[in-house]
mmCIF file of N, CA and C in Angstrom:
data_model
loop_
_atom_site.group_PDB
_atom_site.id
_atom_site.type_symbol
_atom_site.label_atom_id
_atom_site.label_comp_id
_atom_site.label_asym_id
_atom_site.label_seq_id
_atom_site.Cartn_x
_atom_site.Cartn_y
_atom_site.Cartn_z
ATOM 1 N N UNK A 1491 -7.689 29.502 -4.611
ATOM 2 C CA UNK A 1491 -7.736 28.444 -5.584
ATOM 3 C C UNK A 1491 -9.151 27.882 -5.614
ATOM 4 N N UNK A 1492 -9.622 27.502 -6.786
ATOM 5 C CA UNK A 1492 -10.950 26.944 -6.959
ATOM 6 C C UNK A 1492 -10.856 25.449 -7.209
ATOM 7 N N UNK A 1493 -11.743 24.706 -6.573
ATOM 8 C CA UNK A 1493 -11.819 23.271 -6.770
ATOM 9 C C UNK A 1493 -13.139 22.924 -7.435
ATOM 10 N N UNK A 1494 -13.086 22.066 -8.411
ATOM 11 C CA UNK A 1494 -14.291 21.648 -9.113
ATOM 12 C C UNK A 1494 -14.636 20.221 -8.716
ATOM 13 N N UNK A 1495 -15.876 20.003 -8.321
ATOM 14 C CA UNK A 1495 -16.344 18.670 -8.000
ATOM 15 C C UNK A 1495 -16.985 18.088 -9.251
ATOM 16 N N UNK A 1496 -16.256 17.206 -9.946
ATOM 17 C CA UNK A 1496 -16.772 16.674 -11.199
ATOM 18 C C UNK A 1496 -17.471 15.329 -11.005
ATOM 19 N N UNK A 1497 -17.688 14.927 -9.767
ATOM 20 C CA UNK A 1497 -18.402 13.696 -9.425
ATOM 21 C C UNK A 1497 -17.690 12.443 -9.924
ATOM 22 N N UNK A 1498 -16.392 12.533 -10.235
ATOM 23 C CA UNK A 1498 -15.643 11.349 -10.642
ATOM 24 C C UNK A 1498 -15.394 10.454 -9.435
ATOM 25 N N UNK A 1499 -15.014 11.047 -8.303
ATOM 26 C CA UNK A 1499 -14.816 10.300 -7.077
ATOM 27 C C UNK A 1499 -16.045 10.510 -6.208
ATOM 28 N N UNK A 1500 -16.748 9.454 -5.885
ATOM 29 C CA UNK A 1500 -18.006 9.569 -5.160
ATOM 30 C C UNK A 1500 -17.848 9.499 -3.652
ATOM 31 N N UNK A 1501 -17.137 8.512 -3.172
ATOM 32 C CA UNK A 1501 -16.979 8.318 -1.736
ATOM 33 C C UNK A 1501 -15.534 7.932 -1.486
ATOM 34 N N UNK A 1502 -14.883 8.648 -0.580
ATOM 35 C CA UNK A 1502 -13.476 8.374 -0.302
ATOM 36 C C UNK A 1502 -13.305 8.131 1.191
ATOM 37 N N UNK A 1503 -12.626 7.041 1.529
ATOM 38 C CA UNK A 1503 -12.314 6.712 2.910
ATOM 39 C C UNK A 1503 -10.803 6.745 3.075
ATOM 40 N N UNK A 1504 -10.338 7.461 4.104
ATOM 41 C CA UNK A 1504 -8.899 7.601 4.359
ATOM 42 C C UNK A 1504 -8.604 7.097 5.768
ATOM 43 N N UNK A 1505 -7.532 6.318 5.893
ATOM 44 C CA UNK A 1505 -7.088 5.831 7.195
ATOM 45 C C UNK A 1505 -5.596 6.113 7.328
ATOM 46 N N UNK A 1506 -5.213 6.800 8.411
ATOM 47 C CA UNK A 1506 -3.807 7.120 8.675
ATOM 48 C C UNK A 1506 -3.357 6.321 9.889
ATOM 49 N N UNK A 1507 -2.187 5.681 9.764
ATOM 50 C CA UNK A 1507 -1.639 4.883 10.859
ATOM 51 C C UNK A 1507 -0.465 5.636 11.483
ATOM 52 N N UNK A 1508 -0.553 5.956 12.767
ATOM 53 C CA UNK A 1508 0.543 6.648 13.450
ATOM 54 C C UNK A 1508 1.696 5.672 13.655
ATOM 55 N N UNK A 1509 2.875 6.036 13.134
ATOM 56 C CA UNK A 1509 4.039 5.165 13.165
ATOM 57 C C UNK A 1509 5.144 5.798 13.996
ATOM 58 N N UNK A 1510 5.711 5.013 14.908
ATOM 59 C CA UNK A 1510 6.807 5.504 15.743
ATOM 60 C C UNK A 1510 8.093 4.718 15.505
ATOM 61 N N UNK A 1511 8.069 3.803 14.527
ATOM 62 C CA UNK A 1511 9.267 3.044 14.191
ATOM 63 C C UNK A 1511 9.178 2.566 12.749
ATOM 64 N N UNK A 1512 10.318 2.186 12.216
ATOM 65 C CA UNK A 1512 10.368 1.661 10.858
ATOM 66 C C UNK A 1512 9.871 0.218 10.858
ATOM 67 N N UNK A 1513 9.417 -0.242 9.700
ATOM 68 C CA UNK A 1513 9.041 -1.641 9.547
ATOM 69 C C UNK A 1513 10.203 -2.369 8.892
ATOM 70 N N UNK A 1514 10.808 -3.280 9.628
ATOM 71 C CA UNK A 1514 11.952 -4.051 9.159
ATOM 72 C C UNK A 1514 11.438 -5.255 8.384
ATOM 73 N N UNK A 1515 11.749 -5.323 7.103
ATOM 74 C CA UNK A 1515 11.238 -6.388 6.245
ATOM 75 C C UNK A 1515 12.127 -7.624 6.298
ATOM 76 N N UNK A 1516 11.564 -8.764 5.911
ATOM 77 C CA UNK A 1516 12.305 -10.028 5.829
ATOM 78 C C UNK A 1516 12.106 -10.603 4.431
ATOM 79 N N UNK A 1517 12.615 -11.817 4.195
ATOM 80 C CA UNK A 1517 12.450 -12.427 2.874
ATOM 81 C C UNK A 1517 11.160 -13.239 2.758
ATOM 82 N N UNK A 1518 10.233 -13.053 3.718
ATOM 83 C CA UNK A 1518 8.889 -13.645 3.652
ATOM 84 C C UNK A 1518 7.862 -12.525 3.618
ATOM 85 N N UNK A 1519 6.786 -12.722 2.857
ATOM 86 C CA UNK A 1519 5.745 -11.709 2.805
ATOM 87 C C UNK A 1519 5.130 -11.503 4.188
ATOM 88 N N UNK A 1520 4.950 -10.239 4.570
ATOM 89 C CA UNK A 1520 4.312 -9.858 5.838
ATOM 90 C C UNK A 1520 3.408 -8.662 5.579
ATOM 91 N N UNK A 1521 2.386 -8.498 6.409
ATOM 92 C CA UNK A 1521 1.464 -7.375 6.270
ATOM 93 C C UNK A 1521 2.207 -6.046 6.397
ATOM 94 N N UNK A 1522 1.868 -5.105 5.549
ATOM 95 C CA UNK A 1522 2.449 -3.768 5.585
ATOM 96 C C UNK A 1522 1.637 -2.922 6.577
ATOM 97 N N UNK A 1523 2.331 -2.320 7.517
ATOM 98 C CA UNK A 1523 1.683 -1.505 8.545
ATOM 99 C C UNK A 1523 0.837 -0.408 7.888
ATOM 100 N N UNK A 1524 -0.401 -0.305 8.342
ATOM 101 C CA UNK A 1524 -1.281 0.761 7.877
ATOM 102 C C UNK A 1524 -1.928 0.547 6.532
ATOM 103 N N UNK A 1525 -1.815 -0.656 5.946
ATOM 104 C CA UNK A 1525 -2.351 -0.871 4.596
ATOM 105 C C UNK A 1525 -3.742 -1.500 4.572
ATOM 106 N N UNK A 1526 -4.250 -1.927 5.722
ATOM 107 C CA UNK A 1526 -5.549 -2.616 5.769
ATOM 108 C C UNK A 1526 -6.700 -1.624 5.747
ATOM 109 N N UNK A 1527 -7.735 -1.982 4.987
ATOM 110 C CA UNK A 1527 -8.936 -1.148 4.932
ATOM 111 C C UNK A 1527 -10.117 -2.011 4.512
ATOM 112 N N UNK A 1528 -11.276 -1.690 5.074
ATOM 113 C CA UNK A 1528 -12.537 -2.301 4.649
ATOM 114 C C UNK A 1528 -13.364 -1.189 4.043
ATOM 115 N N UNK A 1529 -13.865 -1.422 2.844
ATOM 116 C CA UNK A 1529 -14.504 -0.352 2.092
ATOM 117 C C UNK A 1529 -15.758 -0.858 1.388
ATOM 118 N N UNK A 1530 -16.825 -0.093 1.500
ATOM 119 C CA UNK A 1530 -18.065 -0.372 0.782
ATOM 120 C C UNK A 1530 -18.276 0.736 -0.245
ATOM 121 N N UNK A 1531 -18.321 0.385 -1.532
ATOM 122 C CA UNK A 1531 -18.473 1.422 -2.561
ATOM 123 C C UNK A 1531 -19.896 1.979 -2.604
ATOM 124 N N UNK A 1532 -20.014 3.145 -3.182
ATOM 125 C CA UNK A 1532 -21.326 3.728 -3.424
ATOM 126 C C UNK A 1532 -22.105 2.829 -4.385
ATOM 127 N N UNK A 1533 -23.397 2.797 -4.241
ATOM 128 C CA UNK A 1533 -24.215 1.894 -5.064
ATOM 129 C C UNK A 1533 -24.185 2.269 -6.546
ATOM 130 N N UNK A 1534 -23.929 3.520 -6.864
ATOM 131 C CA UNK A 1534 -23.919 3.950 -8.261
ATOM 132 C C UNK A 1534 -22.517 3.965 -8.870
ATOM 133 N N UNK A 1535 -21.531 3.457 -8.144
ATOM 134 C CA UNK A 1535 -20.162 3.410 -8.670
ATOM 135 C C UNK A 1535 -19.877 2.027 -9.246
ATOM 136 N N UNK A 1536 -19.009 1.974 -10.239
ATOM 137 C CA UNK A 1536 -18.649 0.708 -10.870
ATOM 138 C C UNK A 1536 -17.267 0.206 -10.469
ATOM 139 N N UNK A 1537 -16.419 1.082 -9.944
ATOM 140 C CA UNK A 1537 -15.033 0.727 -9.670
ATOM 141 C C UNK A 1537 -14.594 1.227 -8.292
ATOM 142 N N UNK A 1538 -13.556 0.575 -7.760
ATOM 143 C CA UNK A 1538 -12.943 1.008 -6.505
ATOM 144 C C UNK A 1538 -11.459 1.260 -6.771
ATOM 145 N N UNK A 1539 -10.972 2.397 -6.293
ATOM 146 C CA UNK A 1539 -9.552 2.721 -6.353
ATOM 147 C C UNK A 1539 -8.962 2.524 -4.960
ATOM 148 N N UNK A 1540 -7.973 1.613 -4.836
ATOM 149 C CA UNK A 1540 -7.220 1.397 -3.596
ATOM 150 C C UNK A 1540 -5.890 2.119 -3.748
ATOM 151 N N UNK A 1541 -5.498 2.884 -2.729
ATOM 152 C CA UNK A 1541 -4.220 3.600 -2.789
ATOM 153 C C UNK A 1541 -3.546 3.559 -1.416
ATOM 154 N N UNK A 1542 -2.230 3.276 -1.413
ATOM 155 C CA UNK A 1542 -1.439 3.228 -0.186
ATOM 156 C C UNK A 1542 -0.176 4.063 -0.401
ATOM 157 N N UNK A 1543 0.145 4.906 0.572
ATOM 158 C CA UNK A 1543 1.298 5.795 0.458
ATOM 159 C C UNK A 1543 2.158 5.692 1.717
ATOM 160 N N UNK A 1544 3.462 5.492 1.519
ATOM 161 C CA UNK A 1544 4.433 5.488 2.607
ATOM 162 C C UNK A 1544 5.819 5.766 2.028
ATOM 163 N N UNK A 1545 6.866 5.492 2.786
ATOM 164 C CA UNK A 1545 8.243 5.662 2.308
ATOM 165 C C UNK A 1545 9.000 4.353 2.459
ATOM 166 N N UNK A 1546 10.090 4.223 1.721
ATOM 167 C CA UNK A 1546 11.004 3.077 1.836
ATOM 168 C C UNK A 1546 12.427 3.604 1.897
ATOM 169 N N UNK A 1547 13.321 2.781 2.438
ATOM 170 C CA UNK A 1547 14.734 3.132 2.500
ATOM 171 C C UNK A 1547 15.550 1.837 2.462
ATOM 172 N N UNK A 1548 16.745 1.919 1.902
ATOM 173 C CA UNK A 1548 17.625 0.749 1.816
ATOM 174 C C UNK A 1548 18.117 0.362 3.213
ATOM 175 N N UNK A 1549 18.471 -0.897 3.378
ATOM 176 C CA UNK A 1549 19.143 -1.357 4.595
ATOM 177 C C UNK A 1549 20.601 -1.671 4.275
ATOM 178 N N UNK A 1550 20.819 -2.320 3.143
ATOM 179 C CA UNK A 1550 22.168 -2.634 2.674
ATOM 180 C C UNK A 1550 22.542 -1.609 1.606
ATOM 181 N N UNK A 1551 23.514 -1.908 0.793
ATOM 182 C CA UNK A 1551 23.898 -0.957 -0.258
ATOM 183 C C UNK A 1551 22.900 -0.947 -1.410
ATOM 184 N N UNK A 1552 22.079 -1.986 -1.537
ATOM 185 C CA UNK A 1552 21.007 -2.016 -2.538
ATOM 186 C C UNK A 1552 19.750 -2.556 -1.869
ATOM 187 N N UNK A 1553 18.614 -2.364 -2.526
ATOM 188 C CA UNK A 1553 17.381 -2.940 -2.001
ATOM 189 C C UNK A 1553 16.461 -3.323 -3.150
ATOM 190 N N UNK A 1554 15.680 -4.373 -2.923
ATOM 191 C CA UNK A 1554 14.668 -4.821 -3.877
ATOM 192 C C UNK A 1554 13.491 -5.323 -3.059
ATOM 193 N N UNK A 1555 12.385 -4.577 -3.100
ATOM 194 C CA UNK A 1555 11.208 -4.873 -2.298
ATOM 195 C C UNK A 1555 10.060 -5.290 -3.202
ATOM 196 N N UNK A 1556 9.343 -6.336 -2.798
ATOM 197 C CA UNK A 1556 8.206 -6.852 -3.549
ATOM 198 C C UNK A 1556 6.924 -6.656 -2.747
ATOM 199 N N UNK A 1557 5.911 -6.103 -3.401
ATOM 200 C CA UNK A 1557 4.605 -5.873 -2.785
ATOM 201 C C UNK A 1557 3.544 -6.676 -3.523
ATOM 202 N N UNK A 1558 2.482 -7.054 -2.785
ATOM 203 C CA UNK A 1558 1.315 -7.658 -3.406
ATOM 204 C C UNK A 1558 0.086 -7.250 -2.606
ATOM 205 N N UNK A 1559 -1.039 -7.121 -3.311
ATOM 206 C CA UNK A 1559 -2.303 -6.742 -2.701
ATOM 207 C C UNK A 1559 -3.125 -7.999 -2.447
ATOM 208 N N UNK A 1560 -3.747 -8.059 -1.279
ATOM 209 C CA UNK A 1560 -4.584 -9.206 -0.924
ATOM 210 C C UNK A 1560 -6.000 -8.747 -0.620
ATOM 211 N N UNK A 1561 -6.961 -9.632 -0.914
ATOM 212 C CA UNK A 1561 -8.370 -9.392 -0.649
ATOM 213 C C UNK A 1561 -8.895 -10.531 0.211
ATOM 214 N N UNK A 1562 -9.687 -10.175 1.234
ATOM 215 C CA UNK A 1562 -10.243 -11.203 2.102
ATOM 216 C C UNK A 1562 -11.389 -11.906 1.392
ATOM 217 N N UNK A 1563 -11.339 -13.234 1.389
ATOM 218 C CA UNK A 1563 -12.366 -14.061 0.760
ATOM 219 C C UNK A 1563 -13.269 -14.591 1.865
ATOM 220 N N UNK A 1564 -14.490 -14.063 1.957
ATOM 221 C CA UNK A 1564 -15.401 -14.474 3.027
ATOM 222 C C UNK A 1564 -15.862 -15.918 2.859
ATOM 223 N N UNK A 1565 -15.868 -16.434 1.640
ATOM 224 C CA UNK A 1565 -16.278 -17.813 1.394
ATOM 225 C C UNK A 1565 -15.310 -18.833 1.953
ATOM 226 N N UNK A 1566 -14.014 -18.519 1.901
ATOM 227 C CA UNK A 1566 -12.988 -19.452 2.394
ATOM 228 C C UNK A 1566 -12.334 -18.968 3.687
ATOM 229 N N UNK A 1567 -12.709 -17.774 4.157
ATOM 230 C CA UNK A 1567 -12.111 -17.166 5.356
ATOM 231 C C UNK A 1567 -10.589 -17.095 5.247
ATOM 232 N N UNK A 1568 -10.110 -16.691 4.059
ATOM 233 C CA UNK A 1568 -8.670 -16.582 3.842
ATOM 234 C C UNK A 1568 -8.379 -15.356 2.979
ATOM 235 N N UNK A 1569 -7.096 -14.996 2.927
ATOM 236 C CA UNK A 1569 -6.650 -13.866 2.119
ATOM 237 C C UNK A 1569 -6.150 -14.388 0.778
ATOM 238 N N UNK A 1570 -6.667 -13.827 -0.313
ATOM 239 C CA UNK A 1570 -6.264 -14.214 -1.664
ATOM 240 C C UNK A 1570 -5.475 -13.076 -2.306
ATOM 241 N N UNK A 1571 -4.412 -13.426 -3.017
ATOM 242 C CA UNK A 1571 -3.652 -12.427 -3.756
ATOM 243 C C UNK A 1571 -4.481 -11.944 -4.939
ATOM 244 N N UNK A 1572 -4.535 -10.631 -5.119
ATOM 245 C CA UNK A 1572 -5.265 -10.040 -6.236
ATOM 246 C C UNK A 1572 -4.418 -10.180 -7.493
ATOM 247 N N UNK A 1573 -4.984 -10.763 -8.533
ATOM 248 C CA UNK A 1573 -4.255 -10.977 -9.788
ATOM 249 C C UNK A 1573 -3.758 -9.646 -10.358
ATOM 250 N N UNK A 1574 -2.508 -9.625 -10.784
ATOM 251 C CA UNK A 1574 -1.931 -8.439 -11.408
ATOM 252 C C UNK A 1574 -1.574 -7.322 -10.451
ATOM 253 N N UNK A 1575 -1.475 -7.632 -9.140
ATOM 254 C CA UNK A 1575 -1.261 -6.562 -8.160
ATOM 255 C C UNK A 1575 0.167 -6.495 -7.623
ATOM 256 N N UNK A 1576 1.108 -7.155 -8.261
ATOM 257 C CA UNK A 1576 2.494 -7.143 -7.771
ATOM 258 C C UNK A 1576 3.213 -5.858 -8.173
ATOM 259 N N UNK A 1577 4.069 -5.388 -7.272
ATOM 260 C CA UNK A 1577 4.893 -4.207 -7.517
ATOM 261 C C UNK A 1577 6.276 -4.491 -6.952
ATOM 262 N N UNK A 1578 7.323 -4.176 -7.730
ATOM 263 C CA UNK A 1578 8.696 -4.342 -7.265
ATOM 264 C C UNK A 1578 9.404 -2.997 -7.323
ATOM 265 N N UNK A 1579 10.097 -2.670 -6.232
ATOM 266 C CA UNK A 1579 10.924 -1.466 -6.165
ATOM 267 C C UNK A 1579 12.359 -1.923 -5.998
ATOM 268 N N UNK A 1580 13.234 -1.449 -6.888
ATOM 269 C CA UNK A 1580 14.632 -1.860 -6.832
ATOM 270 C C UNK A 1580 15.530 -0.639 -6.907
ATOM 271 N N UNK A 1581 16.546 -0.624 -6.035
ATOM 272 C CA UNK A 1581 17.546 0.434 -6.044
ATOM 273 C C UNK A 1581 18.915 -0.227 -6.098
ATOM 274 N N UNK A 1582 19.712 0.122 -7.100
ATOM 275 C CA UNK A 1582 21.046 -0.479 -7.232
ATOM 276 C C UNK A 1582 22.088 0.225 -6.391
ATOM 277 N N UNK A 1583 21.679 1.267 -5.704
ATOM 278 C CA UNK A 1583 22.581 1.978 -4.811
ATOM 279 C C UNK A 1583 21.776 2.448 -3.616
ATOM 280 N N UNK A 1584 22.436 3.038 -2.654
ATOM 281 C CA UNK A 1584 21.739 3.537 -1.479
ATOM 282 C C UNK A 1584 20.661 4.508 -1.915
ATOM 283 N N UNK A 1585 19.503 4.430 -1.255
ATOM 284 C CA UNK A 1585 18.447 5.335 -1.643
ATOM 285 C C UNK A 1585 17.222 5.211 -0.773
ATOM 286 N N UNK A 1586 16.285 6.085 -1.038
ATOM 287 C CA UNK A 1586 15.001 6.071 -0.347
ATOM 288 C C UNK A 1586 14.008 6.802 -1.232
ATOM 289 N N UNK A 1587 12.750 6.697 -0.898
ATOM 290 C CA UNK A 1587 11.749 7.394 -1.689
ATOM 291 C C UNK A 1587 10.347 7.106 -1.208
ATOM 292 N N UNK A 1588 9.394 7.672 -1.914
ATOM 293 C CA UNK A 1588 7.987 7.488 -1.587
ATOM 294 C C UNK A 1588 7.423 6.318 -2.383
ATOM 295 N N UNK A 1589 6.542 5.569 -1.756
ATOM 296 C CA UNK A 1589 5.809 4.500 -2.422
ATOM 297 C C UNK A 1589 4.375 4.969 -2.557
ATOM 298 N N UNK A 1590 3.837 4.868 -3.761
ATOM 299 C CA UNK A 1590 2.437 5.184 -3.994
ATOM 300 C C UNK A 1590 1.857 4.010 -4.774
ATOM 301 N N UNK A 1591 1.264 3.070 -4.058
ATOM 302 C CA UNK A 1591 0.699 1.854 -4.651
ATOM 303 C C UNK A 1591 -0.763 2.107 -4.955
ATOM 304 N N UNK A 1592 -1.180 1.884 -6.212
ATOM 305 C CA UNK A 1592 -2.579 2.070 -6.621
ATOM 306 C C UNK A 1592 -3.064 0.851 -7.382
ATOM 307 N N UNK A 1593 -4.333 0.533 -7.161
ATOM 308 C CA UNK A 1593 -4.949 -0.579 -7.883
ATOM 309 C C UNK A 1593 -6.429 -0.267 -8.062
ATOM 310 N N UNK A 1594 -6.951 -0.494 -9.262
ATOM 311 C CA UNK A 1594 -8.369 -0.269 -9.536
ATOM 312 C C UNK A 1594 -9.078 -1.611 -9.705
ATOM 313 N N UNK A 1595 -10.136 -1.794 -8.931
ATOM 314 C CA UNK A 1595 -11.028 -2.940 -9.084
ATOM 315 C C UNK A 1595 -12.157 -2.515 -10.007
ATOM 316 N N UNK A 1596 -12.327 -3.214 -11.113
ATOM 317 C CA UNK A 1596 -13.367 -2.886 -12.090
ATOM 318 C C UNK A 1596 -14.630 -3.692 -11.836
ATOM 319 N N UNK A 1597 -15.768 -3.064 -12.098
ATOM 320 C CA UNK A 1597 -17.078 -3.715 -12.034
ATOM 321 C C UNK A 1597 -17.341 -4.396 -10.689
ATOM 322 N N UNK A 1598 -17.182 -3.644 -9.624
ATOM 323 C CA UNK A 1598 -17.475 -4.165 -8.286
ATOM 324 C C UNK A 1598 -18.578 -3.337 -7.645
ATOM 325 N N UNK A 1599 -19.396 -3.982 -6.860
ATOM 326 C CA UNK A 1599 -20.450 -3.266 -6.150
ATOM 327 C C UNK A 1599 -20.656 -3.824 -4.744
ATOM 328 N N UNK A 1600 -19.638 -4.514 -4.228
ATOM 329 C CA UNK A 1600 -19.741 -5.064 -2.882
ATOM 330 C C UNK A 1600 -18.524 -4.667 -2.054
ATOM 331 N N UNK A 1601 -18.646 -4.862 -0.751
ATOM 332 C CA UNK A 1601 -17.593 -4.490 0.179
ATOM 333 C C UNK A 1601 -16.301 -5.258 -0.097
ATOM 334 N N UNK A 1602 -15.168 -4.572 0.082
ATOM 335 C CA UNK A 1602 -13.849 -5.179 -0.067
ATOM 336 C C UNK A 1602 -13.065 -4.976 1.225
ATOM 337 N N UNK A 1603 -12.363 -6.020 1.649
ATOM 338 C CA UNK A 1603 -11.419 -5.925 2.757
ATOM 339 C C UNK A 1603 -10.051 -6.202 2.147
ATOM 340 N N UNK A 1604 -9.153 -5.214 2.212
ATOM 341 C CA UNK A 1604 -7.896 -5.253 1.478
ATOM 342 C C UNK A 1604 -6.702 -4.965 2.381
ATOM 343 N N UNK A 1605 -5.525 -5.477 1.977
ATOM 344 C CA UNK A 1605 -4.275 -5.153 2.658
ATOM 345 C C UNK A 1605 -3.116 -5.450 1.719
ATOM 346 N N UNK A 1606 -1.979 -4.820 1.987
ATOM 347 C CA UNK A 1606 -0.744 -5.079 1.251
ATOM 348 C C UNK A 1606 0.178 -5.966 2.072
ATOM 349 N N UNK A 1607 0.990 -6.744 1.359
ATOM 350 C CA UNK A 1607 2.091 -7.463 1.979
ATOM 351 C C UNK A 1607 3.359 -7.103 1.222
ATOM 352 N N UNK A 1608 4.501 -7.208 1.916
ATOM 353 C CA UNK A 1608 5.782 -6.847 1.330
ATOM 354 C C UNK A 1608 6.859 -7.781 1.846
ATOM 355 N N UNK A 1609 7.910 -7.957 1.034
ATOM 356 C CA UNK A 1609 9.080 -8.717 1.452
ATOM 357 C C UNK A 1609 10.306 -8.198 0.720
ATOM 358 N N UNK A 1610 11.477 -8.515 1.278
ATOM 359 C CA UNK A 1610 12.735 -8.252 0.593
ATOM 360 C C UNK A 1610 12.982 -9.388 -0.385
ATOM 361 N N UNK A 1611 13.687 -9.102 -1.458
ATOM 362 C CA UNK A 1611 14.010 -10.153 -2.419
ATOM 363 C C UNK A 1611 14.988 -11.172 -1.826
ATOM 364 N N UNK A 1612 15.978 -10.683 -1.055
ATOM 365 C CA UNK A 1612 16.969 -11.580 -0.438
ATOM 366 C C UNK A 1612 17.644 -10.856 0.713
ATOM 367 N N UNK A 1613 18.554 -11.547 1.396
ATOM 368 C CA UNK A 1613 19.257 -10.942 2.526
ATOM 369 C C UNK A 1613 20.303 -9.916 2.088
ATOM 370 N N UNK A 1614 20.551 -9.811 0.787
ATOM 371 C CA UNK A 1614 21.502 -8.805 0.289
ATOM 372 C C UNK A 1614 20.796 -7.601 -0.335
ATOM 373 N N UNK A 1615 19.471 -7.631 -0.388
ATOM 374 C CA UNK A 1615 18.704 -6.515 -0.969
ATOM 375 C C UNK A 1615 17.608 -6.104 0.016
ATOM 376 N N UNK A 1616 18.017 -5.765 1.220
ATOM 377 C CA UNK A 1616 17.077 -5.490 2.299
ATOM 378 C C UNK A 1616 16.604 -4.044 2.314
ATOM 379 N N UNK A 1617 15.488 -3.814 3.018
ATOM 380 C CA UNK A 1617 14.958 -2.471 3.126
ATOM 381 C C UNK A 1617 14.025 -2.307 4.313
ATOM 382 N N UNK A 1618 13.667 -1.042 4.577
ATOM 383 C CA UNK A 1618 12.727 -0.682 5.633
ATOM 384 C C UNK A 1618 11.582 0.104 5.003
ATOM 385 N N UNK A 1619 10.468 0.144 5.702
ATOM 386 C CA UNK A 1619 9.353 1.005 5.330
ATOM 387 C C UNK A 1619 9.134 2.050 6.418
ATOM 388 N N UNK A 1620 8.546 3.185 6.048
ATOM 389 C CA UNK A 1620 8.097 4.250 6.955
ATOM 390 C C UNK A 1620 9.229 5.038 7.603
ATOM 391 N N UNK A 1621 10.408 5.116 6.967
ATOM 392 C CA UNK A 1621 11.540 5.792 7.589
ATOM 393 C C UNK A 1621 12.343 6.574 6.554
ATOM 394 N N UNK A 1622 13.213 7.461 7.043
ATOM 395 C CA UNK A 1622 14.158 8.142 6.172
ATOM 396 C C UNK A 1622 15.499 7.407 6.205
ATOM 397 N N UNK A 1623 16.480 7.886 5.422
ATOM 398 C CA UNK A 1623 17.783 7.204 5.338
ATOM 399 C C UNK A 1623 18.517 7.140 6.667
ATOM 400 N N UNK A 1624 18.379 8.151 7.508
ATOM 401 C CA UNK A 1624 19.054 8.165 8.803
ATOM 402 C C UNK A 1624 18.292 7.371 9.869
ATOM 403 N N UNK A 1625 17.090 6.918 9.520
ATOM 404 C CA UNK A 1625 16.228 6.184 10.452
ATOM 405 C C UNK A 1625 15.982 6.959 11.744
ATOM 406 N N UNK A 1626 15.845 8.283 11.593
ATOM 407 C CA UNK A 1626 15.538 9.101 12.753
ATOM 408 C C UNK A 1626 14.210 9.844 12.596
ATOM 409 N N UNK A 1627 13.543 9.640 11.461
ATOM 410 C CA UNK A 1627 12.212 10.202 11.216
ATOM 411 C C UNK A 1627 11.325 9.084 10.683
ATOM 412 N N UNK A 1628 10.095 9.077 11.162
ATOM 413 C CA UNK A 1628 9.166 8.033 10.757
ATOM 414 C C UNK A 1628 7.937 8.672 10.149
ATOM 415 N N UNK A 1629 7.447 8.091 9.083
ATOM 416 C CA UNK A 1629 6.357 8.654 8.306
ATOM 417 C C UNK A 1629 5.097 7.833 8.494
ATOM 418 N N UNK A 1630 3.997 8.517 8.723
ATOM 419 C CA UNK A 1630 2.710 7.854 8.918
ATOM 420 C C UNK A 1630 2.141 7.431 7.571
ATOM 421 N N UNK A 1631 2.034 6.125 7.334
ATOM 422 C CA UNK A 1631 1.452 5.675 6.075
ATOM 423 C C UNK A 1631 -0.052 5.912 6.079
ATOM 424 N N UNK A 1632 -0.617 6.043 4.885
ATOM 425 C CA UNK A 1632 -2.074 6.133 4.823
ATOM 426 C C UNK A 1632 -2.605 5.306 3.665
ATOM 427 N N UNK A 1633 -3.828 4.863 3.840
ATOM 428 C CA UNK A 1633 -4.509 4.058 2.839
ATOM 429 C C UNK A 1633 -5.844 4.725 2.537
ATOM 430 N N UNK A 1634 -6.228 4.732 1.276
ATOM 431 C CA UNK A 1634 -7.529 5.283 0.876
ATOM 432 C C UNK A 1634 -8.219 4.327 -0.087
ATOM 433 N N UNK A 1635 -9.520 4.389 -0.060
ATOM 434 C CA UNK A 1635 -10.338 3.734 -1.082
ATOM 435 C C UNK A 1635 -11.363 4.750 -1.557
ATOM 436 N N UNK A 1636 -11.611 4.748 -2.861
ATOM 437 C CA UNK A 1636 -12.579 5.667 -3.453
ATOM 438 C C UNK A 1636 -13.477 4.914 -4.407
ATOM 439 N N UNK A 1637 -14.726 5.324 -4.454
ATOM 440 C CA UNK A 1637 -15.652 4.836 -5.469
ATOM 441 C C UNK A 1637 -15.485 5.708 -6.704
ATOM 442 N N UNK A 1638 -15.274 5.088 -7.849
ATOM 443 C CA UNK A 1638 -15.128 5.872 -9.079
ATOM 444 C C UNK A 1638 -15.967 5.267 -10.188
#
């Protein structure tokens, strides 16, 4: 197979988190295991692509999980929610699947420190991350950032 380098992606950083257990979610936002990354874009790039990949599985008969992306604000030394970065996954029956969260930052040329947070919608729509339905296999989540 031939691969063409079209210079669309300039610099890519990948971080894999070794996971030996599922992440049990609650109804409060908490950091998603393996989602944190600090990234400095190439000087000639205008945008940054953040991508996080893992799995989810229901805990009850249904699940509804809410995600949001946060950026560290060095001026206030706090984490700010990135506008427009919410994602909701809902299953009306037992299920599981892959999560592929992507977000593009436009017109940036400085370092970003990013992470995801997740919560269950309620105690009747619970779920886990990084596991299969039988909760006997655990998947290593990974996060990437690319200059584009």
